[in-house]
Coordinates of N, CA, C and O in Angstrom, one line a residue:
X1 N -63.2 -3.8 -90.8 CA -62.2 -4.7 -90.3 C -61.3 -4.0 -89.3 O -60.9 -4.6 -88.4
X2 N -60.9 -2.6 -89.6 CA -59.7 -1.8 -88.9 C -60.3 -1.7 -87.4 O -59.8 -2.1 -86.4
X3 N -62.0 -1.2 -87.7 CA -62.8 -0.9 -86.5 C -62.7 -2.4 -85.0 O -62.6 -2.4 -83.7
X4 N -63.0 -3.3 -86.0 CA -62.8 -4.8 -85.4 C -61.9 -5.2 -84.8 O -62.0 -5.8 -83.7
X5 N -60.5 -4.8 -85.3 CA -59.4 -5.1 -84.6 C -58.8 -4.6 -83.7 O -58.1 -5.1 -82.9
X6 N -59.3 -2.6 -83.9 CA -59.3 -2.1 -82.6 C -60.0 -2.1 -81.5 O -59.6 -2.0 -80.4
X7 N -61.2 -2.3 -81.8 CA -62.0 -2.6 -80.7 C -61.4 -3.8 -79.9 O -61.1 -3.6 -78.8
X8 N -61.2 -5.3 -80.4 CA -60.6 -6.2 -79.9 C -59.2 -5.8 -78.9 O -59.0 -6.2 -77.8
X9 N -58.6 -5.1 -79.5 CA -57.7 -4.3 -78.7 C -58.0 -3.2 -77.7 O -57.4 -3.0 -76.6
X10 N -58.8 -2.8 -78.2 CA -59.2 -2.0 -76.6 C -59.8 -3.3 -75.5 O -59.2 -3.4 -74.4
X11 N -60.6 -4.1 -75.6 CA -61.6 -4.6 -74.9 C -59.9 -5.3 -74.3 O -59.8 -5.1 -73.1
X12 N -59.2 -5.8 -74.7 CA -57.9 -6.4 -74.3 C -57.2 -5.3 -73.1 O -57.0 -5.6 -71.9
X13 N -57.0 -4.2 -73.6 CA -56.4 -3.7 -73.2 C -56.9 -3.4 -71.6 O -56.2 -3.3 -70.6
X14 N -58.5 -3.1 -71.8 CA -59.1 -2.7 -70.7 C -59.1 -4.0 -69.5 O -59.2 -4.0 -68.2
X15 N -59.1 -5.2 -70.4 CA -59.0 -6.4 -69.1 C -57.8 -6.4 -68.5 O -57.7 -7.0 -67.4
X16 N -56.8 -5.9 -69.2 CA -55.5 -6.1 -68.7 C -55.4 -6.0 -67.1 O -55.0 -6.9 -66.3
X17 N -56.0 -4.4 -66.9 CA -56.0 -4.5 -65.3 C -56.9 -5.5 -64.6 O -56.3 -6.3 -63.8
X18 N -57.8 -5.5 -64.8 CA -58.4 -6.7 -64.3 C -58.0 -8.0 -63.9 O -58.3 -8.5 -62.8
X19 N -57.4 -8.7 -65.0 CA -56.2 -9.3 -64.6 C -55.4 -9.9 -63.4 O -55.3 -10.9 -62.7
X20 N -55.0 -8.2 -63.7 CA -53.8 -8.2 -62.6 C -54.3 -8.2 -61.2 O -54.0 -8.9 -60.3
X21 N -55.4 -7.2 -61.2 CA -56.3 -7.2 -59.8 C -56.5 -8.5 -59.5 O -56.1 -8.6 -58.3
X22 N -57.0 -9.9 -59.9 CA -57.3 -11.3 -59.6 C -56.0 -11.6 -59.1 O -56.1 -12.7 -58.5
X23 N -54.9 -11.2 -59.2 CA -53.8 -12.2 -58.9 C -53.8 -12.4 -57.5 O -54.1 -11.5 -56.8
X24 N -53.5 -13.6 -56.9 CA -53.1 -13.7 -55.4 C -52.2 -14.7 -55.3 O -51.7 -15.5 -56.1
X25 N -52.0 -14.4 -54.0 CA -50.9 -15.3 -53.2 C -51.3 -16.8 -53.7 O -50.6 -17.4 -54.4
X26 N -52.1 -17.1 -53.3 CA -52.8 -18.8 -53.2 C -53.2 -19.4 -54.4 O -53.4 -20.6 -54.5
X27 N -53.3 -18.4 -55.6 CA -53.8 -19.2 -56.7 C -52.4 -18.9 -57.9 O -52.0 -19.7 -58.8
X28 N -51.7 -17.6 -57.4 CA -50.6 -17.4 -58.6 C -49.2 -17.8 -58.8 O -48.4 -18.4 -59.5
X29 N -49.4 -16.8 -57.2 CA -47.4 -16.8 -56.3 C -47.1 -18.1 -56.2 O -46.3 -18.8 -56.8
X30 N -48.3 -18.4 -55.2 CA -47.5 -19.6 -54.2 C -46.7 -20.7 -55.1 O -45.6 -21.2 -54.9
X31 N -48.0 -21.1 -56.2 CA -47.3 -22.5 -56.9 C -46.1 -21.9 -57.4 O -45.1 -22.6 -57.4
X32 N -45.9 -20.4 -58.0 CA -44.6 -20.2 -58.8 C -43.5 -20.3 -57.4 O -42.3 -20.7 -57.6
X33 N -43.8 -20.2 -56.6 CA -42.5 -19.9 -55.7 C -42.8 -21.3 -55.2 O -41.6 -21.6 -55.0
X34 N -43.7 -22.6 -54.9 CA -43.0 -23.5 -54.8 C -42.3 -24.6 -55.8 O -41.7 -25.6 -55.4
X35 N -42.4 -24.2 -57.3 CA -42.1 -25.1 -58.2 C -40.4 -24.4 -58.3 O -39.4 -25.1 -58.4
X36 N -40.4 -23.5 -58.3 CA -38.9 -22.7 -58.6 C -38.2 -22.1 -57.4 O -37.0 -21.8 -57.6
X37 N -38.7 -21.7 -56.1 CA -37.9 -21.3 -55.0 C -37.8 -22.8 -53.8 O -36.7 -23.0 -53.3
X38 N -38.4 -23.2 -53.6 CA -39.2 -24.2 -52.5 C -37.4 -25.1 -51.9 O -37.1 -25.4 -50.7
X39 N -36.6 -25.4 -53.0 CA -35.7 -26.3 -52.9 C -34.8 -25.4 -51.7 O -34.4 -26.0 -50.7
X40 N -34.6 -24.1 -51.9 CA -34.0 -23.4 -51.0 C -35.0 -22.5 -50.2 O -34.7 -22.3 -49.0
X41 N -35.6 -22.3 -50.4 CA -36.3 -21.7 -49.4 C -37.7 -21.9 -49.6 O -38.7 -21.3 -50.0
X42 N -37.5 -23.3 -49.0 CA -39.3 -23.9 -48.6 C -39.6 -24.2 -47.0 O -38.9 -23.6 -46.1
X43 N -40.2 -24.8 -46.7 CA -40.7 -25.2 -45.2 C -39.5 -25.1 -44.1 O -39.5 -24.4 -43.1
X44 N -38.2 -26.0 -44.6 CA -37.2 -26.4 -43.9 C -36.4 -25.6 -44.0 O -35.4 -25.7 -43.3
X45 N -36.5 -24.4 -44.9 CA -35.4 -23.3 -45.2 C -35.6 -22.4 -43.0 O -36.4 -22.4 -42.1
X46 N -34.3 -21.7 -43.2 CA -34.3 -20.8 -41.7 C -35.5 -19.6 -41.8 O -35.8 -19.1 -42.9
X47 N -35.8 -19.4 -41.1 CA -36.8 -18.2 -41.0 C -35.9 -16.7 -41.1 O -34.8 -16.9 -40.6
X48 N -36.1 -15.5 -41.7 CA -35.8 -14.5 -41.6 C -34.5 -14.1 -40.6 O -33.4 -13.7 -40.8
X49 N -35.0 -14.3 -39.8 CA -34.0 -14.1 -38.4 C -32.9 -14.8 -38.4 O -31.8 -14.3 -38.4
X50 N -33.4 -16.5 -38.2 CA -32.4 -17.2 -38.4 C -31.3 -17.5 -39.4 O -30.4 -18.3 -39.3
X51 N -31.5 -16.6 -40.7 CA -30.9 -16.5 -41.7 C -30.3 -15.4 -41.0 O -29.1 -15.6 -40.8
X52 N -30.6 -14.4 -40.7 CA -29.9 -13.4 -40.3 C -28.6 -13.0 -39.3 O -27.8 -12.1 -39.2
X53 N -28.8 -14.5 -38.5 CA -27.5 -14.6 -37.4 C -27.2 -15.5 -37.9 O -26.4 -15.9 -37.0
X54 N -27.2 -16.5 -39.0 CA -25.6 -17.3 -39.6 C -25.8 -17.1 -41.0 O -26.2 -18.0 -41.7
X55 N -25.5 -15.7 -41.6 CA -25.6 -15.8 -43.5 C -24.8 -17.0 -44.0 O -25.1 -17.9 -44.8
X56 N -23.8 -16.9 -43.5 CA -22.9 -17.3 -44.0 C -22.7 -19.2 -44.1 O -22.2 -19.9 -44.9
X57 N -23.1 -19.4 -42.9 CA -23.8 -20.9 -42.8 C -24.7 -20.9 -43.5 O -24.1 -21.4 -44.4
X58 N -25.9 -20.9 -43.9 CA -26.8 -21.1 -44.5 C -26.3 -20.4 -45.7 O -27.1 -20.5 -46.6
X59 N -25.5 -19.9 -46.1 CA -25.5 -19.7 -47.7 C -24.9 -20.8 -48.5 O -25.3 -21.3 -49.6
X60 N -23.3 -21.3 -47.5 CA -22.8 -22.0 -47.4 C -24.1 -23.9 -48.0 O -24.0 -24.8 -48.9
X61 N -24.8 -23.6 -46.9 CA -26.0 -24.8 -47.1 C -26.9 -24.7 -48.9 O -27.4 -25.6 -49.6
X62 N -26.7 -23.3 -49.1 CA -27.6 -23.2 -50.2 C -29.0 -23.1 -50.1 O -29.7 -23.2 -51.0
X63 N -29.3 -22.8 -48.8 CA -30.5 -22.5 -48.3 C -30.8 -21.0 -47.5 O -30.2 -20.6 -46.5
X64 N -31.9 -20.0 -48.2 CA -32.1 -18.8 -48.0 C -33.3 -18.7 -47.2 O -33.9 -19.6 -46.8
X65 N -33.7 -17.3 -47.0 CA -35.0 -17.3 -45.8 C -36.1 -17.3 -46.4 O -36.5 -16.7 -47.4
X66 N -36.9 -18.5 -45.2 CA -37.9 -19.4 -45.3 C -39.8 -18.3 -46.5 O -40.4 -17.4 -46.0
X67 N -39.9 -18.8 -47.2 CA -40.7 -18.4 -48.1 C -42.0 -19.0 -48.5 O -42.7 -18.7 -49.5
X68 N -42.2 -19.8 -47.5 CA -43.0 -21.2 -47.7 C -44.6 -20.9 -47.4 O -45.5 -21.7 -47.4
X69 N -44.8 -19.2 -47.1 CA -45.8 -18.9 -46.6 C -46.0 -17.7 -46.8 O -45.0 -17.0 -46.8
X70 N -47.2 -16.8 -46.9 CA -47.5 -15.8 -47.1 C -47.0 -14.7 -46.4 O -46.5 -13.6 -46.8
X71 N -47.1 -15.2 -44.8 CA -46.3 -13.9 -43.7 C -44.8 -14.0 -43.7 O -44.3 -13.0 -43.3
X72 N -44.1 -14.7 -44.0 CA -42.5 -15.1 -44.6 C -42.4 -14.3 -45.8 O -41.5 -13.6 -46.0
X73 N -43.4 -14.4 -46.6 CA -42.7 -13.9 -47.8 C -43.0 -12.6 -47.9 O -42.4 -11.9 -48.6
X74 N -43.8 -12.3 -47.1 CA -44.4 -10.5 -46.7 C -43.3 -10.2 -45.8 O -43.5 -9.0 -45.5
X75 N -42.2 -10.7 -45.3 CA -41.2 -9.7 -44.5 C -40.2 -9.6 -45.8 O -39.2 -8.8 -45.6
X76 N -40.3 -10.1 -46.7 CA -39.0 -9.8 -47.8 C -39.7 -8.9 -48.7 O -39.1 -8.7 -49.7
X77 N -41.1 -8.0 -48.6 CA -41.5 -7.5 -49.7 C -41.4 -6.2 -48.9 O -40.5 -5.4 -49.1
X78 N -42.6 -6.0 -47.8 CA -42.5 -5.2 -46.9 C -41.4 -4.7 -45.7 O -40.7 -3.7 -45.5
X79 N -41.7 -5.8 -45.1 CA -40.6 -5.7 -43.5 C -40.5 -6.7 -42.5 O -41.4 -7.4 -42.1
X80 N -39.5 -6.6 -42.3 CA -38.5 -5.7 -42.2 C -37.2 -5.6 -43.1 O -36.3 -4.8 -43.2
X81 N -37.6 -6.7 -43.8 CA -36.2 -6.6 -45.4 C -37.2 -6.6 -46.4 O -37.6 -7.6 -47.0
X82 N -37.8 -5.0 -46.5 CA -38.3 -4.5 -47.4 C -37.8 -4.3 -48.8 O -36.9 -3.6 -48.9
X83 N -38.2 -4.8 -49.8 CA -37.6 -4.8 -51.1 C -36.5 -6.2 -51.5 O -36.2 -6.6 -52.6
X84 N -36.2 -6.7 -50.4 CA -35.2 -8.2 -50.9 C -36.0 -8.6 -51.9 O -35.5 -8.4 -53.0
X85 N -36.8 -9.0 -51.9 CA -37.7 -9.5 -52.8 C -37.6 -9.4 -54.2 O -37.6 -10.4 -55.0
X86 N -37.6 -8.0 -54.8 CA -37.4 -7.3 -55.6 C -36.4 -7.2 -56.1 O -36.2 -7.7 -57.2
X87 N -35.4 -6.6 -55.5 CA -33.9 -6.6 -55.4 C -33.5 -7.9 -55.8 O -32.4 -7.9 -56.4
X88 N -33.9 -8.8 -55.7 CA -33.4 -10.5 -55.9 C -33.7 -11.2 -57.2 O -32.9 -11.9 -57.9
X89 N -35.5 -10.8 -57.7 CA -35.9 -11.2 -58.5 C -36.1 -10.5 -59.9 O -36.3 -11.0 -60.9
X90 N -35.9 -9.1 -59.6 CA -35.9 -8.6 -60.5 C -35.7 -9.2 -61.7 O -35.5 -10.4 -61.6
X91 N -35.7 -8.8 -62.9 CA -35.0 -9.0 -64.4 C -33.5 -7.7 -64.9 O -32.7 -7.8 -65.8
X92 N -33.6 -6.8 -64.2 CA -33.0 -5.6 -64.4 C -33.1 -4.8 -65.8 O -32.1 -4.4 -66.5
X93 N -34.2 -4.7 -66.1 CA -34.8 -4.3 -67.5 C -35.0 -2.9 -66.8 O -34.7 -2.0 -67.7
X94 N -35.4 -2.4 -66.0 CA -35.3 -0.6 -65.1 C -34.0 0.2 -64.6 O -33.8 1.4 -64.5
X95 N -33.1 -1.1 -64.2 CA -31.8 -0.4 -63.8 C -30.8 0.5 -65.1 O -31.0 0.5 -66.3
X96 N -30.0 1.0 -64.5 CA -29.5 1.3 -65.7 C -28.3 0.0 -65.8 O -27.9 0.2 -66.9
X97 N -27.8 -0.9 -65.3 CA -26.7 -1.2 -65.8 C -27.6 -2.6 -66.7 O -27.0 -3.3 -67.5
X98 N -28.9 -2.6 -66.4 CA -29.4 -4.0 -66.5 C -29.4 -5.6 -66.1 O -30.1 -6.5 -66.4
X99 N -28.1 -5.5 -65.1 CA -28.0 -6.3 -64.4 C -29.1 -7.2 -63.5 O -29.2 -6.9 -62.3
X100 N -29.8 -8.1 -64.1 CA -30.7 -8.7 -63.4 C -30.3 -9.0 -61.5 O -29.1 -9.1 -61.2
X101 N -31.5 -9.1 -60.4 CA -30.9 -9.6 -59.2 C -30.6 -11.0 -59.1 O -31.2 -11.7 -59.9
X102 N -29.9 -11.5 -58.5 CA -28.6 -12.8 -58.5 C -29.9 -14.0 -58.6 O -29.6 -15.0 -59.2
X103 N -31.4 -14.1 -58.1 CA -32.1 -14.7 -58.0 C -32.8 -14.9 -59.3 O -33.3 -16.0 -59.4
X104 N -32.9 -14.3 -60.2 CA -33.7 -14.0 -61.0 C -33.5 -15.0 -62.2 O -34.2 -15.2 -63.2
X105 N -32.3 -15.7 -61.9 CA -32.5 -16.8 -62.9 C -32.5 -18.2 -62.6 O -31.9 -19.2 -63.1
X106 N -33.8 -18.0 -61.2 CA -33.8 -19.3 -60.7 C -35.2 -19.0 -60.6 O -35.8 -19.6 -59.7
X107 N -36.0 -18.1 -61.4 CA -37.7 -18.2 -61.9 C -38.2 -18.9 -62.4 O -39.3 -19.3 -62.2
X108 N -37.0 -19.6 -63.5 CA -37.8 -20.5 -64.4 C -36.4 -20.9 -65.3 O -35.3 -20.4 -65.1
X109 N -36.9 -21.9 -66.2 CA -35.8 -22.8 -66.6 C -35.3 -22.1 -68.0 O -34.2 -22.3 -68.6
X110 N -36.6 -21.3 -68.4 CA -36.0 -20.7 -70.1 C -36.5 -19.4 -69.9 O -37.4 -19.3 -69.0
X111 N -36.0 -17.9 -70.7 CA -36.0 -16.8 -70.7 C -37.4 -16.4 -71.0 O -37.7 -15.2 -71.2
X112 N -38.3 -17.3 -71.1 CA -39.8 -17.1 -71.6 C -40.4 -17.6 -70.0 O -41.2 -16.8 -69.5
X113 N -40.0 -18.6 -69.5 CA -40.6 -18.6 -67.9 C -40.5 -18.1 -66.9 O -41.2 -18.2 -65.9
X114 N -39.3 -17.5 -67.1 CA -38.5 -16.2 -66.3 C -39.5 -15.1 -66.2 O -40.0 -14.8 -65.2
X115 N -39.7 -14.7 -67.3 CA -40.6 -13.4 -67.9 C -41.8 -13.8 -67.2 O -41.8 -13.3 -66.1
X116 N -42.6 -14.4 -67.5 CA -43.9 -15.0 -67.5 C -44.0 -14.6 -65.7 O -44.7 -13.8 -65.1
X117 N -42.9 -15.5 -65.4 CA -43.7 -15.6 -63.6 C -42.9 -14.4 -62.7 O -43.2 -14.4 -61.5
X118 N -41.9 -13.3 -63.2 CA -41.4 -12.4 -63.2 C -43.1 -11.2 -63.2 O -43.5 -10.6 -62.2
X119 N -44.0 -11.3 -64.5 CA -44.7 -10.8 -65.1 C -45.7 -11.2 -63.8 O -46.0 -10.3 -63.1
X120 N -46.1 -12.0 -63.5 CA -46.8 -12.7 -62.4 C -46.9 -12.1 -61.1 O -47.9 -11.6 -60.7
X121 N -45.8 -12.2 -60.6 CA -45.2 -11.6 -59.5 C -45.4 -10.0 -59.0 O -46.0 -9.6 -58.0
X122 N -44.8 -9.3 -60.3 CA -45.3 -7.9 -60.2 C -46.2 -7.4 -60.3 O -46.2 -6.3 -59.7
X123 N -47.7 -8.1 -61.2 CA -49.1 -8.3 -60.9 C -49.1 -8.3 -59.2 O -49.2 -7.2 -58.7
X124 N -49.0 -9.2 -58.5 CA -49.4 -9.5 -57.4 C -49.2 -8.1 -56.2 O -50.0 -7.4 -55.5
X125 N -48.3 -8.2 -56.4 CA -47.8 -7.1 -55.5 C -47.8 -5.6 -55.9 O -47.5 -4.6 -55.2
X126 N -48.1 -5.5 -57.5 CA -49.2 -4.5 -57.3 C -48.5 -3.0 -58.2 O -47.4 -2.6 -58.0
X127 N -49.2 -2.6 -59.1 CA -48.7 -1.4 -59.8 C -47.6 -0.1 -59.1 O -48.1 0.6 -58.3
X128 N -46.5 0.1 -59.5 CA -46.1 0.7 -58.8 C -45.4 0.4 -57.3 O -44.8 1.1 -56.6
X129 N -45.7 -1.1 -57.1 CA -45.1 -1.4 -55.7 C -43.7 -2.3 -56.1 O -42.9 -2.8 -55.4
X130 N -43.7 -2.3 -56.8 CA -42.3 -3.4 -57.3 C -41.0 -2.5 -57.3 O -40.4 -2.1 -58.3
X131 N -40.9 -2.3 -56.0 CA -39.7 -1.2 -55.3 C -38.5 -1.8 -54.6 O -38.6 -2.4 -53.5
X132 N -37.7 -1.7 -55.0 CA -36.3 -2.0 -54.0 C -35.6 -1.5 -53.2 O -34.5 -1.9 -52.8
X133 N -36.4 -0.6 -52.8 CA -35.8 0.4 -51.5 C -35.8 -0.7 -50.3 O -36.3 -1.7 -50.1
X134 N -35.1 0.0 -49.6 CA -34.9 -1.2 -48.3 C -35.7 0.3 -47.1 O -36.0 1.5 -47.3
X135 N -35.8 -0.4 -46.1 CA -36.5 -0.6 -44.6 C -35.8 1.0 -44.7 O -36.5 2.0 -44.9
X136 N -34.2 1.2 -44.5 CA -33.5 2.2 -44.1 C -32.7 2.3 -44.9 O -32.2 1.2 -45.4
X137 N -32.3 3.1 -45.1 CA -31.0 3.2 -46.9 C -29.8 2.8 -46.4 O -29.2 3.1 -45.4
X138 N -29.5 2.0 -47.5 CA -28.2 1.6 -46.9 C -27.4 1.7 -48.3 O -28.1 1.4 -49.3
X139 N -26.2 2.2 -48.4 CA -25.6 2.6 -49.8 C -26.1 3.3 -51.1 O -26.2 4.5 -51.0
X140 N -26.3 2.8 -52.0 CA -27.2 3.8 -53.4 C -28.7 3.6 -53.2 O -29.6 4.2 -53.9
X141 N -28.9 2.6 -52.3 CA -30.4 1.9 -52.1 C -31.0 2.7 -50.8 O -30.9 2.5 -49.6
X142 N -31.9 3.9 -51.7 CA -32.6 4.4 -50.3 C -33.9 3.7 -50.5 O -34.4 3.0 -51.3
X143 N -34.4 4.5 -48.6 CA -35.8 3.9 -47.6 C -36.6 3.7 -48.9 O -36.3 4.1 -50.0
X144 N -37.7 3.0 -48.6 CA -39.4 2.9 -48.8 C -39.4 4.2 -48.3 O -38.7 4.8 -47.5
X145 N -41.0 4.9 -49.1 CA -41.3 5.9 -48.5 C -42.9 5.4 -48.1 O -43.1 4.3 -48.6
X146 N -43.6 5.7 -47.7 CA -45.2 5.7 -47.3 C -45.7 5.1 -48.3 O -46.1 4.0 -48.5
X147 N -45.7 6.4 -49.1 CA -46.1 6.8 -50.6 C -45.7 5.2 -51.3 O -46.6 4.8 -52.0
X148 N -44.7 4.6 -51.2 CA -43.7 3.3 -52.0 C -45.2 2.1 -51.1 O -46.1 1.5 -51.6
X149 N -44.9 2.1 -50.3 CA -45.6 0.8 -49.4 C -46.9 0.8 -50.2 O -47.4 -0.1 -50.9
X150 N -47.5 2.3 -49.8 CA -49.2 2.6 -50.3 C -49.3 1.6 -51.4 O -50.5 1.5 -51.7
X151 N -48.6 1.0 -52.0 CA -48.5 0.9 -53.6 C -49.0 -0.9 -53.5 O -49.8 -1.6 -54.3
X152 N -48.3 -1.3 -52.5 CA -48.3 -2.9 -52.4 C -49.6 -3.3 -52.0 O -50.3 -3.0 -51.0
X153 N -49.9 -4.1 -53.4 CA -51.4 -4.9 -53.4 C -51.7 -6.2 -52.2 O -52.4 -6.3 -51.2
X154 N -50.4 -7.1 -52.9 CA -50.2 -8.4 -52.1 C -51.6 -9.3 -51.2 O -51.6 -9.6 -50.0
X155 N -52.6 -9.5 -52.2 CA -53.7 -10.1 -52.3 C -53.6 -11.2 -52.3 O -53.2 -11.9 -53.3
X156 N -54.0 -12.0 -50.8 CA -54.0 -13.2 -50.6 C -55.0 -14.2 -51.1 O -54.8 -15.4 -50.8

């Protein structure tokens, strides 16, 4: 029986990656980000840029940069606002203060769907790439390095 239940546990364990390798944009992300992001940053949200020359208008609106597509949401992972992504959705279970990012509790409606599509997410984009460094360091938040990027799966 001991033998049984470990084995069951390895064969688990070993699919785990596997898993995560299947995740993509089109079958995992997308619906999580249109069922829980889409309201502010769906089709009609500003694009990157245009968020960029009025924050403050558009925050004011309650509407953030546009997410509604795979090359949109690849400038908040990669570039040129490398790590927003991250930095936003986090859970802050790595930081030390624990402070989740300001986004992060607009994943899901209860602390179990948070987790879940949080858990989702970081699949997608890939072991080791769930980094918050930005483009160029700006305050305690230093660059991406090579080495950081190498990491991002982001499997469409």
């Amino acid at each position: 029986m001991k033998f049984k239940v470990l084995g069951i546990l390895a064969c688990a364990t070993m699919a785990l990656p596997a898993l995560a390798a299947d995740v993509t944009y089109r079958a995992d992300v997308q619906p999580i980000l249109k069922a829980q992001c889409d309201e502010c940053h769906g089709a009609e949200a500003p694009t990157l840029k245009e968020f960029d020359l009025a924050k403050e208008k558009y925050t004011k609106e309650k509407s953030g940069p546009r997410l509604s597509t795979y090359e949109t949401l690849l400038q908040l992972i990669a570039y040129p606002d490398s790590g927003a992504f991250m930095r936003r959705l986090d859970d802050g279970s790595g930081n030390a203060d624990k402070k989740p990012g300001n986004m992060y509790k607009h994943l899901g409606e209860t602390d179990e769907q948070r987790a879940a599509n949080l858990k989702v997410l970081k699949a997608w984009v890939g072991e080791g790439g769930w980094n918050p460094n930005r483009w160029m360091a700006r305050g305690d938040v230093p660059a991406i390095t090579k080495e950081q990027l190498d990491k991002l799966k982001l499997k469409y």
